[in-house]
CSV table of C-alpha atoms in Angstrom, one decimal:
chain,number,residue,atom,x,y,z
A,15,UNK,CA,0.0,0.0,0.0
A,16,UNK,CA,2.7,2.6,0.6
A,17,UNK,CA,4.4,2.0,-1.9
A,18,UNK,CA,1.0,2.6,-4.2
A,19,UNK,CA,0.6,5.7,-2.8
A,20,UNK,CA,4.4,6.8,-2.7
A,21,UNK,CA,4.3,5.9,-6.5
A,22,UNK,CA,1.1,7.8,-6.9
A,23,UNK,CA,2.9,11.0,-5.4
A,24,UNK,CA,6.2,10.1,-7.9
A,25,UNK,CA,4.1,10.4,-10.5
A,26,UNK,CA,2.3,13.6,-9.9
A,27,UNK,CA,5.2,15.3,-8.6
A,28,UNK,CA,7.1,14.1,-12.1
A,29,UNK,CA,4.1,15.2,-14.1
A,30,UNK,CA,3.8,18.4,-12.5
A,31,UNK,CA,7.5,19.1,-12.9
A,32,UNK,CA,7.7,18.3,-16.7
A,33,UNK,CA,3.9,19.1,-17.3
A,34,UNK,CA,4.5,20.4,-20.7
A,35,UNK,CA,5.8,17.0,-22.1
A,36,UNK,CA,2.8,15.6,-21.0
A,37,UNK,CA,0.7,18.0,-22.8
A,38,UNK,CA,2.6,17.0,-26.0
A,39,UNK,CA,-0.8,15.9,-28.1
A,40,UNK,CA,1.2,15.3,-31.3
A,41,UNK,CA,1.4,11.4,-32.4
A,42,UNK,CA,4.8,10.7,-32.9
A,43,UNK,CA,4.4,8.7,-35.5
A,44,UNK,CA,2.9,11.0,-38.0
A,45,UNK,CA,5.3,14.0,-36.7
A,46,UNK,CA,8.6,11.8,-37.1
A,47,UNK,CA,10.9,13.5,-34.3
A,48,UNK,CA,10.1,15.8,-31.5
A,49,UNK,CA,13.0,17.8,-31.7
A,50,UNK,CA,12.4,21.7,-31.1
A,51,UNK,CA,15.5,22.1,-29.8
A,52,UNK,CA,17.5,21.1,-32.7
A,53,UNK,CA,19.2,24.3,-33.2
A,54,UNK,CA,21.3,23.8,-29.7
A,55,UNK,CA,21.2,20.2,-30.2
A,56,UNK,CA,23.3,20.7,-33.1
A,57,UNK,CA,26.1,22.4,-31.2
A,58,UNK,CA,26.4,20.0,-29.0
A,59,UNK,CA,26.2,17.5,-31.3
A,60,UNK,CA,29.4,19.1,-33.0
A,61,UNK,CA,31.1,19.6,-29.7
A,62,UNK,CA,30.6,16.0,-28.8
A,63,UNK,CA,31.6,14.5,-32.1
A,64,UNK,CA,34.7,16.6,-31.2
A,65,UNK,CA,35.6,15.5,-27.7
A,66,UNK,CA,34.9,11.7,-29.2
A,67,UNK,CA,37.5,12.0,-32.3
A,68,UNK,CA,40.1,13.8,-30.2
A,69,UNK,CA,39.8,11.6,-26.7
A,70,UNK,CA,37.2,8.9,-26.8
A,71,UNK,CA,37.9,7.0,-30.2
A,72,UNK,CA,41.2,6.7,-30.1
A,73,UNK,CA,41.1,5.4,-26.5
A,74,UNK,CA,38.4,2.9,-27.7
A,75,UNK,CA,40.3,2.1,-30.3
A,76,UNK,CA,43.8,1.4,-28.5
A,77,UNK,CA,41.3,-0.6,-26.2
A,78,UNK,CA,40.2,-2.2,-29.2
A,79,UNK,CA,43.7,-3.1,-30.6
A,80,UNK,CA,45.1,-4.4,-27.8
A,81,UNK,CA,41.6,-6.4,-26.1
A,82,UNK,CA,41.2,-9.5,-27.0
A,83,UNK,CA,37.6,-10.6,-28.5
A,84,UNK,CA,36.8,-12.9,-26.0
A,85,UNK,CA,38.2,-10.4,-23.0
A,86,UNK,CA,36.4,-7.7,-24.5
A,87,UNK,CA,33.1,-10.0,-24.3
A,88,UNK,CA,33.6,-10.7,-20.8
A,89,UNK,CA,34.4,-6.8,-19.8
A,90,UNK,CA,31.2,-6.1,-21.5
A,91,UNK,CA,29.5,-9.1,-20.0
A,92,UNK,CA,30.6,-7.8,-16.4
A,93,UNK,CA,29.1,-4.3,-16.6
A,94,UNK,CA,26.0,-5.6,-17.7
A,95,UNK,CA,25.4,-7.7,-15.0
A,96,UNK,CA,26.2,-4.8,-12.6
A,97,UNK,CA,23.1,-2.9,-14.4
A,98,UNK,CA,20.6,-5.3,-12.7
A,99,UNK,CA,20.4,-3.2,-9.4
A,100,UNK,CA,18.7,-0.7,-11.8
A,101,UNK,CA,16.7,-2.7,-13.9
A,102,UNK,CA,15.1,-4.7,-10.8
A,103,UNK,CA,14.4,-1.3,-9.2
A,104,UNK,CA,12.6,-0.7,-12.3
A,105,UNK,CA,10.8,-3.5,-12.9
A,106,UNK,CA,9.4,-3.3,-9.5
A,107,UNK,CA,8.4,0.5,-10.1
A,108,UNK,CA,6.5,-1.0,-13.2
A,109,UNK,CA,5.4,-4.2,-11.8
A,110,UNK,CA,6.4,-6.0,-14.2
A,111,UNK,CA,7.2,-9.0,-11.7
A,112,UNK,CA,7.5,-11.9,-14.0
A,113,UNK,CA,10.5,-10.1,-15.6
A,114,UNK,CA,11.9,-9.1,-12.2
A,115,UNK,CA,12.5,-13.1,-11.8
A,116,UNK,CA,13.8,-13.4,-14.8
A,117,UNK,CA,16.5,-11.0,-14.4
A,118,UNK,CA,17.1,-12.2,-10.8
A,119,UNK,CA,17.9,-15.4,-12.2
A,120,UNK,CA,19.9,-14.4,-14.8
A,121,UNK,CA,22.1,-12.2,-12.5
A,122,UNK,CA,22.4,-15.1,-9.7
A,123,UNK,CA,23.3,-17.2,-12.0
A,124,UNK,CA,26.0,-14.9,-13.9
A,125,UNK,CA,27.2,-13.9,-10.9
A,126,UNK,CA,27.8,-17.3,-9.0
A,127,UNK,CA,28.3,-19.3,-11.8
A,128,UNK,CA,29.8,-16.8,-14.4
A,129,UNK,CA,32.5,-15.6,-12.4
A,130,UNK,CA,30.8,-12.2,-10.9
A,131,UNK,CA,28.9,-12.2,-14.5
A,132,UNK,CA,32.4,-12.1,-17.0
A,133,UNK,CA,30.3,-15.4,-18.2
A,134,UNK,CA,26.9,-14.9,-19.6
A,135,UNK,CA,25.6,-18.6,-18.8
A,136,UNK,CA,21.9,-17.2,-18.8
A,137,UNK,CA,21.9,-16.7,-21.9
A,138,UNK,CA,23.1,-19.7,-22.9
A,139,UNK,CA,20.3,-21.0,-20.7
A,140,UNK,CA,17.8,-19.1,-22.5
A,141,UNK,CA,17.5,-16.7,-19.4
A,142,UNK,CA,16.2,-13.5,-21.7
A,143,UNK,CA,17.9,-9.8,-20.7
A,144,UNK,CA,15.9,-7.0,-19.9
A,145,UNK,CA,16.9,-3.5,-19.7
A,146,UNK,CA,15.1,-1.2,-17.7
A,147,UNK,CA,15.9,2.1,-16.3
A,148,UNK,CA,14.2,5.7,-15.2
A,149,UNK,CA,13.4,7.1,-18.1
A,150,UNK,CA,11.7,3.9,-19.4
A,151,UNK,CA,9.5,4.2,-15.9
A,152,UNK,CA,8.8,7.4,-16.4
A,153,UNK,CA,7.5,6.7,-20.0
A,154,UNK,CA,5.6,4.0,-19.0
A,155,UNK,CA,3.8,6.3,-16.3
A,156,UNK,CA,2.8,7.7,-18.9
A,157,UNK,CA,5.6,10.4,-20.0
A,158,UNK,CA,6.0,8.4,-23.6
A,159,UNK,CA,6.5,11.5,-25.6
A,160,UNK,CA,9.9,13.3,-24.6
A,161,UNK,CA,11.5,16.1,-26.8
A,162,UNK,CA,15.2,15.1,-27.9
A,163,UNK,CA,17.9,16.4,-26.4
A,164,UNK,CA,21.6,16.3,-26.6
A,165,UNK,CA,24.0,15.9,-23.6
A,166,UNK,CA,27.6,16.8,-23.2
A,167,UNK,CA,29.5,14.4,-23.3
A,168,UNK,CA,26.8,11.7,-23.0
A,169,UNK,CA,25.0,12.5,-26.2
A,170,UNK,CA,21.7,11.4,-27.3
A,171,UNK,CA,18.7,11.8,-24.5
A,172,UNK,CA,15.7,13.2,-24.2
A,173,UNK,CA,14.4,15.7,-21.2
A,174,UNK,CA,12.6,12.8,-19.7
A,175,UNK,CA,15.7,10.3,-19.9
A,176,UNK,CA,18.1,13.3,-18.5
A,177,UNK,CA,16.0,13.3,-15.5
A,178,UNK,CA,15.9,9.3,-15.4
A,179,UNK,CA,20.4,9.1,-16.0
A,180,UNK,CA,20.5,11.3,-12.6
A,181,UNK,CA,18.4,8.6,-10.6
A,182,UNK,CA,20.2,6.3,-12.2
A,183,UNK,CA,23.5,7.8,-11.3
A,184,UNK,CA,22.5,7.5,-7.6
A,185,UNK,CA,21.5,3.8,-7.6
A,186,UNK,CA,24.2,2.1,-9.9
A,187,UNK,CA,26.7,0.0,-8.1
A,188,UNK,CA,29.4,1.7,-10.8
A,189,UNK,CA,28.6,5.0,-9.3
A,190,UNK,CA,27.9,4.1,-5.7
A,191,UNK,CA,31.6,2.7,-5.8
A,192,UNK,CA,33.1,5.7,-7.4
A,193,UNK,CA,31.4,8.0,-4.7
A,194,UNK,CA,31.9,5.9,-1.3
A,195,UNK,CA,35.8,4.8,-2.7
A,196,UNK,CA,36.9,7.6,-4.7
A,197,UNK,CA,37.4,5.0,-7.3
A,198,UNK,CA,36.4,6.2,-10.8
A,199,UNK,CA,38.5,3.9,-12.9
A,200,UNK,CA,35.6,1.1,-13.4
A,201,UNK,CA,32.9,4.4,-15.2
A,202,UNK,CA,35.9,4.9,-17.0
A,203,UNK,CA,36.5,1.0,-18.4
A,204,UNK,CA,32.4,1.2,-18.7
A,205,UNK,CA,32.7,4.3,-21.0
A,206,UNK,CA,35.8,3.0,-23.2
A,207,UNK,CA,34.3,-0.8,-23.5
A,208,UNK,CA,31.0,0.8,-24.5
A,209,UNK,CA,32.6,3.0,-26.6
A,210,UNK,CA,34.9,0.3,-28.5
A,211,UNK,CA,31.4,-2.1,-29.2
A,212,UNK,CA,30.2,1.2,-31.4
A,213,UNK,CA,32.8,1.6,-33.3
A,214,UNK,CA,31.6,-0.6,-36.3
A,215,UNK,CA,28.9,2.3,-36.5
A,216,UNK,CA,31.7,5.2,-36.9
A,217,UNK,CA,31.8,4.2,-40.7
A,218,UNK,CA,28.3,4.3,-40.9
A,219,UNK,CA,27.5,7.4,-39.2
A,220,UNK,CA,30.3,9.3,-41.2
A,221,UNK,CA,28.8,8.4,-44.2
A,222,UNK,CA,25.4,9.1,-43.2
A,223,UNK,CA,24.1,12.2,-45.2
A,224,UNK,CA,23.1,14.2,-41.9
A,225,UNK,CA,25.0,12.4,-39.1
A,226,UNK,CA,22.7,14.4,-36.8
A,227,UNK,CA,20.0,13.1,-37.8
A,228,UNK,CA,20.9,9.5,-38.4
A,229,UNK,CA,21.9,9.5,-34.7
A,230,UNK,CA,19.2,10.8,-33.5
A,231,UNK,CA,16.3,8.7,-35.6
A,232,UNK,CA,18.0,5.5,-34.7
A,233,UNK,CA,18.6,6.7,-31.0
A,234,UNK,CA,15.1,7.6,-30.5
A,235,UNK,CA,13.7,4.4,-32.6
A,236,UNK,CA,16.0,2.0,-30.1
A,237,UNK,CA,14.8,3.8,-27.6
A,238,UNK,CA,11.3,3.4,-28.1
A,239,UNK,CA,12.1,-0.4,-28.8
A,240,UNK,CA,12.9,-0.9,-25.3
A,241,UNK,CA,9.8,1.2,-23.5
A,242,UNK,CA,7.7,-0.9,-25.5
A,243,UNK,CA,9.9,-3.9,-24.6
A,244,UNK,CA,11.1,-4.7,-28.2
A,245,UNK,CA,7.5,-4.4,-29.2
A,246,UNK,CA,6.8,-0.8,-30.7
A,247,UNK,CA,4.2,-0.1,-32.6
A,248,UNK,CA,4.7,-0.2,-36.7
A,249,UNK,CA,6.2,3.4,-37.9
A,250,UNK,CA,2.8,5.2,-39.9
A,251,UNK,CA,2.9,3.8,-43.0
A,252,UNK,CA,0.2,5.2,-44.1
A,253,UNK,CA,1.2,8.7,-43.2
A,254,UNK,CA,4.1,8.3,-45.1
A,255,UNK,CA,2.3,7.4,-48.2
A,256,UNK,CA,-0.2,10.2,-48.4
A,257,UNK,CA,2.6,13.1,-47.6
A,258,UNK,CA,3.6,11.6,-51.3
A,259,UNK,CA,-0.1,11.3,-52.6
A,260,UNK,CA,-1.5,14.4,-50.9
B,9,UNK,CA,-33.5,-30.2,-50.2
B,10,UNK,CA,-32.4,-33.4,-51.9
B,11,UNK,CA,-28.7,-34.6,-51.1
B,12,UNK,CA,-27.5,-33.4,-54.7
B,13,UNK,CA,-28.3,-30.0,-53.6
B,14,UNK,CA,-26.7,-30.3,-50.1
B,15,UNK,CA,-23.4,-32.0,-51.4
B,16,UNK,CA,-23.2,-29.4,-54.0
B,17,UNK,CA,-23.5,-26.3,-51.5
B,18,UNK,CA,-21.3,-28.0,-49.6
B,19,UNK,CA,-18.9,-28.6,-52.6
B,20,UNK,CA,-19.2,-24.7,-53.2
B,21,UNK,CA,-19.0,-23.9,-50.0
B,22,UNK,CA,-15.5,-25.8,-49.7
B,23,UNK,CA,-14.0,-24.6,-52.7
B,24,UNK,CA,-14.9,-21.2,-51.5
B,25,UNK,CA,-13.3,-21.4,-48.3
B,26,UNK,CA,-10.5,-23.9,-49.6
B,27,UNK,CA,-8.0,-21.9,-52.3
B,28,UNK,CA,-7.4,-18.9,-50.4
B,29,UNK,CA,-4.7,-20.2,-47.7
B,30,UNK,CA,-3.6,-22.4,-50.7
B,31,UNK,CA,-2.5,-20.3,-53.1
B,32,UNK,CA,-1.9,-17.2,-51.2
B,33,UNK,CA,1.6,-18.4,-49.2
B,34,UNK,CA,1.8,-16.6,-46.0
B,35,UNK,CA,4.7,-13.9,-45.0
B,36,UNK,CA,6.1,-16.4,-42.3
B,37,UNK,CA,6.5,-19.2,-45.0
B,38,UNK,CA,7.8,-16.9,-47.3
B,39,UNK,CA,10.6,-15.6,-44.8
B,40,UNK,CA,11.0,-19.2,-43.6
B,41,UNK,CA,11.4,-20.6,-47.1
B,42,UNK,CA,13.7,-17.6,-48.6
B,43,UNK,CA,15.8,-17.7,-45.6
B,44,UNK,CA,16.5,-21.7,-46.2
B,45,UNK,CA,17.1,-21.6,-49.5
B,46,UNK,CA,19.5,-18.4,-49.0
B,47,UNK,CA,21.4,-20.6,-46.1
B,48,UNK,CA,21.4,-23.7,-48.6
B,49,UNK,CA,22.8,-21.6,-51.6
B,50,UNK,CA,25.2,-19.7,-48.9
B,51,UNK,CA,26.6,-23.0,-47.8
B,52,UNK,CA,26.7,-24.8,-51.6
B,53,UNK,CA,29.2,-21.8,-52.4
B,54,UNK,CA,30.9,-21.8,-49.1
B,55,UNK,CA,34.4,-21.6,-50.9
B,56,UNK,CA,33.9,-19.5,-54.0
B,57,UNK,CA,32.3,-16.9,-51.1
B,58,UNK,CA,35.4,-15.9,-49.3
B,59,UNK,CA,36.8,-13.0,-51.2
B,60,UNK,CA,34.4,-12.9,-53.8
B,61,UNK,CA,31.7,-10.1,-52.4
B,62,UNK,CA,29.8,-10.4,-56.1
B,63,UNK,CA,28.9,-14.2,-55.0
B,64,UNK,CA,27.3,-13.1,-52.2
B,65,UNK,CA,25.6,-10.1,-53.6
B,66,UNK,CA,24.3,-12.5,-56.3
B,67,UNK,CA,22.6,-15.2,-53.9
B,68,UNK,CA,21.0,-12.4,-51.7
B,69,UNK,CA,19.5,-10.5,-54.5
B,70,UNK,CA,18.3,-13.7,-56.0
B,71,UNK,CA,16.2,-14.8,-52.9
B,72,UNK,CA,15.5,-11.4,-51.3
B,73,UNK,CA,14.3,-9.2,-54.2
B,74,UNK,CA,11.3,-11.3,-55.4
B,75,UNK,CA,10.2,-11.4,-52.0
B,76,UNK,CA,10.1,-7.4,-52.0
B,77,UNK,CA,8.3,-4.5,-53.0
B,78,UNK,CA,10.9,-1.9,-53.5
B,79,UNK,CA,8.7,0.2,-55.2
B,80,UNK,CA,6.5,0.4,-52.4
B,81,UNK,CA,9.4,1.1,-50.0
B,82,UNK,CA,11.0,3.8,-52.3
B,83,UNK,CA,7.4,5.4,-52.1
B,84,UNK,CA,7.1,5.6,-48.2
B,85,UNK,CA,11.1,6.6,-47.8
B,86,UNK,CA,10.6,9.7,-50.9
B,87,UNK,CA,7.3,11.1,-48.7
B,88,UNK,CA,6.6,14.3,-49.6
B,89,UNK,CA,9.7,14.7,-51.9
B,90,UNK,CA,8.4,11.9,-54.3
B,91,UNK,CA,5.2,14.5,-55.1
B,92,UNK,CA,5.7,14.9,-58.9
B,93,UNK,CA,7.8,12.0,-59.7
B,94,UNK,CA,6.6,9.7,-62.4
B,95,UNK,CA,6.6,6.3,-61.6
B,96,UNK,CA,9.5,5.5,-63.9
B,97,UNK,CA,12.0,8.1,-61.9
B,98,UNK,CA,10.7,6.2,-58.4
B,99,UNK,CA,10.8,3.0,-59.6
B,100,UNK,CA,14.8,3.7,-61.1
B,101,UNK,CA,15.6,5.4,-57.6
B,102,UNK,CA,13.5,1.7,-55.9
B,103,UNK,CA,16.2,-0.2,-58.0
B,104,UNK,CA,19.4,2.1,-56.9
B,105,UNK,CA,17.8,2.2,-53.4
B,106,UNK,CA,17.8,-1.8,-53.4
B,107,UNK,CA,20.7,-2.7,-54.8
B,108,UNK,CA,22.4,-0.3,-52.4
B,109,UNK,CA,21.2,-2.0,-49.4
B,110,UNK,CA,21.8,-5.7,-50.6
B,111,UNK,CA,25.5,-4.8,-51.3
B,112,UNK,CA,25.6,-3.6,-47.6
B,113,UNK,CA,23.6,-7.0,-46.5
B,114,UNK,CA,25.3,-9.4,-48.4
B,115,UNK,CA,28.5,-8.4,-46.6
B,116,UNK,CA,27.2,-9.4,-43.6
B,117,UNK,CA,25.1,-12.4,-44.8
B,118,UNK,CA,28.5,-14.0,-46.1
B,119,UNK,CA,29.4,-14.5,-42.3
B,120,UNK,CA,26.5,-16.3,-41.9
B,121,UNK,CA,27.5,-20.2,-40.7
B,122,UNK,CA,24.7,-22.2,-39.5
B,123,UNK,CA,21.0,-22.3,-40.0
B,124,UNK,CA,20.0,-22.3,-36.6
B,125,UNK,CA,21.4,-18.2,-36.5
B,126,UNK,CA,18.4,-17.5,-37.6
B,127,UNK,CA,15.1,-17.7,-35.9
B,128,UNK,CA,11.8,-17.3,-37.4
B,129,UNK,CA,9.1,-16.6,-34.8
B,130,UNK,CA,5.3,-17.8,-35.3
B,131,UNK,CA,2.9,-15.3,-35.9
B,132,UNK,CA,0.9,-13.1,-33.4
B,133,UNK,CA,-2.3,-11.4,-33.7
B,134,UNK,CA,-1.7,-8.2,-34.5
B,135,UNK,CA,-1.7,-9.6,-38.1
B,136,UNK,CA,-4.2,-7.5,-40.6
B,137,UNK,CA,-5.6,-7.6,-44.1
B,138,UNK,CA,-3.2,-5.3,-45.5
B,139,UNK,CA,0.3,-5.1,-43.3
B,140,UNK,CA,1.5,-8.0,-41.3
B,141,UNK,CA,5.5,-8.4,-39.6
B,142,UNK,CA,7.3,-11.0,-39.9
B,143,UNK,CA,9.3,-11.6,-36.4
B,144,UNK,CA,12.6,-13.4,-36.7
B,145,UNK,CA,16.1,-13.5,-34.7
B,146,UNK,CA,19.7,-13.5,-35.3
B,147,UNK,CA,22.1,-15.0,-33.0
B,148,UNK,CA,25.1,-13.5,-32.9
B,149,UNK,CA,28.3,-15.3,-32.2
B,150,UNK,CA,28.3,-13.7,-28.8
B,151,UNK,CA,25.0,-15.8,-28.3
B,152,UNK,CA,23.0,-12.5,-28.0
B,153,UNK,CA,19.8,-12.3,-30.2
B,154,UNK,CA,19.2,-9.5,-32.2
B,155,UNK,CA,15.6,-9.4,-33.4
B,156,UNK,CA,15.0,-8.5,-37.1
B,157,UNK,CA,11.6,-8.0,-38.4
B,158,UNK,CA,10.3,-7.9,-41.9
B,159,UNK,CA,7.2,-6.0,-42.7
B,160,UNK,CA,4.8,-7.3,-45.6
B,161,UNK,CA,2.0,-6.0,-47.2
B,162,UNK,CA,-0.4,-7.3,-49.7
B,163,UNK,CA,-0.2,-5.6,-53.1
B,164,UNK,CA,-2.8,-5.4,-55.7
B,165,UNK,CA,-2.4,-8.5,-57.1
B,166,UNK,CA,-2.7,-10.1,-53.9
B,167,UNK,CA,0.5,-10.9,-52.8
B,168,UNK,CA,2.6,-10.6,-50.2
B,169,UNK,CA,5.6,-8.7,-50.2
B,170,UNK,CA,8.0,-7.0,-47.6
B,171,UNK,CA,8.8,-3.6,-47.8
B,172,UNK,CA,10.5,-2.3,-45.1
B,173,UNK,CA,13.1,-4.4,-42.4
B,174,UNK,CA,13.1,-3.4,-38.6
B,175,UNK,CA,16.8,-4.0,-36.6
B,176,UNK,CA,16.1,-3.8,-33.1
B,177,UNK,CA,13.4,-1.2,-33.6
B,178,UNK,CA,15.4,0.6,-35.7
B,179,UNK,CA,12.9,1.0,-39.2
B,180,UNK,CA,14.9,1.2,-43.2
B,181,UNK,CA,12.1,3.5,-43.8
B,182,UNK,CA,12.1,5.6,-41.2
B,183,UNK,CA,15.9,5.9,-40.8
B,184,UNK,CA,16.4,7.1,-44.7
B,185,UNK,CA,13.2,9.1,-44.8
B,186,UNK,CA,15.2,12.0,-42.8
B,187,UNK,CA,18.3,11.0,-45.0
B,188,UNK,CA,16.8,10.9,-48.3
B,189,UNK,CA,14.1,13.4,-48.1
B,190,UNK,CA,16.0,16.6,-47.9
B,191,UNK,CA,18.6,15.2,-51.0
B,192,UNK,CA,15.6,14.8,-53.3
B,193,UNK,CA,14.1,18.1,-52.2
B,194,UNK,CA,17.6,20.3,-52.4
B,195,UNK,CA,19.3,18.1,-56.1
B,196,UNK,CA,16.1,16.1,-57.5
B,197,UNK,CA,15.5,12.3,-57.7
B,198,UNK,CA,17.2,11.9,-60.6
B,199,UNK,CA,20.3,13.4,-59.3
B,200,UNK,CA,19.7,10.8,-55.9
B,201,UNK,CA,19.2,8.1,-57.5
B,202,UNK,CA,23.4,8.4,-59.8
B,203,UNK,CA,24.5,9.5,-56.2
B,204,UNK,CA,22.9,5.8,-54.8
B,205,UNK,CA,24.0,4.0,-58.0
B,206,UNK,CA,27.8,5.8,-58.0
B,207,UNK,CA,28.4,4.5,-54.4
B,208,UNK,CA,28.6,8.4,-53.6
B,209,UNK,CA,25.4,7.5,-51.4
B,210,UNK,CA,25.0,4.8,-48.8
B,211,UNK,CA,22.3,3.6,-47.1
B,212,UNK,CA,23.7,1.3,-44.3
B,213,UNK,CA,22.3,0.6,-41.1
């Protein structure tokens, strides 16, 4: 019961605090981004495609070079465990309970049997991943349509998911680590592992005819791929086709 | 009513009911069957394969493009720039279009090793007259699954044919809508289409 009514006051605090993305009537999928801020996103766009050629790819890449495939897996396999603190909060704030197991499974096992989750046996169990965090919450409370917004540093987001990355900050064992041992070498291993598994996409995005905009209409499309659970609705087809008929 | 009668509604009735899921193959069997016979042509040419990209290119646009409507999919991704076009200037940029995202598939289809990589999930409900998607997964070598869903539609003549493919929620369409439009708009869709065939344009995803 408290936590019903402690939710309930989560909710209309958040809505009152971000009341005009709530108000947001247009239907995404006929209006293809929300994206009124483009002209500062675009700066910081530039300024982060800056930082990333000058200090972040080439660290990724030296990372890259000198890693090992199946090290790299592992490395990638360990932070992703360590996101489970987050995504059970969040499966509880969303009640989705049967997925809450699942994931507690998957990270007992990984942990215990994976060596603190370097070894992803779940999913060779057939254990299923789910990623959950605040701003997926916060969408499915309702908050689904959030204007884009680009972050220093951290790139794509939206207003909504920049409110949900500073819960999020508080409650992952990364950060809780960083702040209680002054440790900040394991965000830093995060950021450059994460870093190194996109760089297949550089070519990709450099040829891209508007990088911008190819980042942020993929971004924004993954995104809504996991608040739906990998089960979006269809793009509007039929919008599309009567801009070119009309 | 005499029997005759009876066995002849019936008859009608039957043959009324009967030829439609029998002629008109559904979009799971299609992926399911295309996806086979690509796997079964990929591992006949196993060795002419490496190094040869044009192999490759060859077996994917063999099973994939009679499977598609491109014409279809260059229509939704040219929106509002397509307005004026004649249909032989879309379906030229549909042909540039398609062959430019085979070449970019076909890379990636050559790595392909065993048939169990790829998943093809039964159907759900939310399956209409018109559209339907086609859910399927790809394991990666990591063991991860990436899902990969292929949208079909029924065109005039009945059939069914995918326009558009979804990666992890990330739509063809959609994605090159935002690329392509503004090109068309700003140099034409003639001028598009020798960028896409010249290589100068890439669609990749």
């Amino acid at each position: 019961m408290r936590s019903v009514i402690f939710r309930r006051c989560l909710v209309v605090a958040l809505c009152g605090l971000v009341a005009a993305g709530c108000a947001g009537t247009q239907n995404r999928h006929t209006d293809p981004v929300n994206d009124p801020w483009e002209g500062y996103n675009r700066k910081m766009h530039a300024f982060n495609m800056g930082v990333d050629k000058a200090v972040l790819r080439p660290l990724a890449k030296g990372y890259d070079t000198i890693t090992p495939d199946p090290l790299q897996r592992g490395i990638g396999n360990f932070f992703r465990n360590l996101g489970y603190p987050v995504t059970a909060l969040n499966q509880v704030f969303q009640g989705k309970f049967g997925a809450l197991g699942e994931s507690t499974d998957r990270f007992i096992k990984n942990t215990v049997f994976g060596l603190f989750g370097f070894f992803d046996v779940a999913t060779a169990t057939g254990i299923p991943f789910h990623d959950e965090d605040f701003g997926q919450t916060m969408a499915g409370w309702g908050w689904e349509d959030s204007r884009y917004f680009v972050l220093p540093i951290f790139g794509p987001s939206t207003v909504r998911d920049t409110l949900g990355r500073s819960v999020y900050g508080t409650v992952h064992p990364l950060n809780i680590y960083a702040r209680e041992e002054h440790e900040y070498w394991p965000i830093a291993v995060d950021v450059v592992q994460f870093r190194a598994q996109l760089l297949f996409r550089d070519e990709q995005v450099a040829a891209a005819y508007d990088p911008y905009v190819f980042i942020r209409d993929a971004w924004l499309q993954r995104r809504e791929f996991l608040i739906y659970d990998g089960q979006p609705p269809e793009p509007d087809y039929d919008a599309y086709l009567q801009e070119l008929e009309e | 009513m005499n029997t005759r009668t009876l066995a002849l509604m019936l008859a009608t009735l039957l043959a009324a009911l009967l030829p439609v899921p029998l002629l008109a193959e559904g979009p799971v069997d299609i992926v399911t069957a295309s996806a086979n016979r690509l796997m079964e042509k990929l591992e006949a040419n196993r060795d002419e394969l490496s190094g040869n990209p044009e192999v490759a290119r060859r077996l994917v646009r063999e099973e994939l493009l009679p499977i598609m409507d491109t014409t279809y999919s260059a229509r939704l991704i040219l929106g509002r720039a397509g307005r004026g076009a004649t249909p032989e200037q879309v379906t030229a940029f549909a042909n540039a279009m398609s062959t430019s995202l085979i070449d970019r598939y076909a890379t990636g289809v050559a790595e392909f090793r065993r048939r169990d990589q790829l998943e093809v999930m039964p159907m759900r409900g939310d399956a209409n007259e018109r559209m339907t998607r086609v859910r399927t997964r790809v394991q990666l070598p990591d063991g991860q699954h990436v899902p990969v869903d292929y949208v079909f539609h029924k065109t005039d003549d009945g059939q069914w044919k995918a326009f558009d493919v979804i990666v992890e929620g990330i739509s063809y369409v959609t994605t090159y809508r935002n690329q392509v439009m503004p090109q068309v708009e700003s140099l034409g869709i003639d001028a598009v289409t020798e960028r896409l065939k010249s290589g100068e344009l890439k669609l990749e995803q």
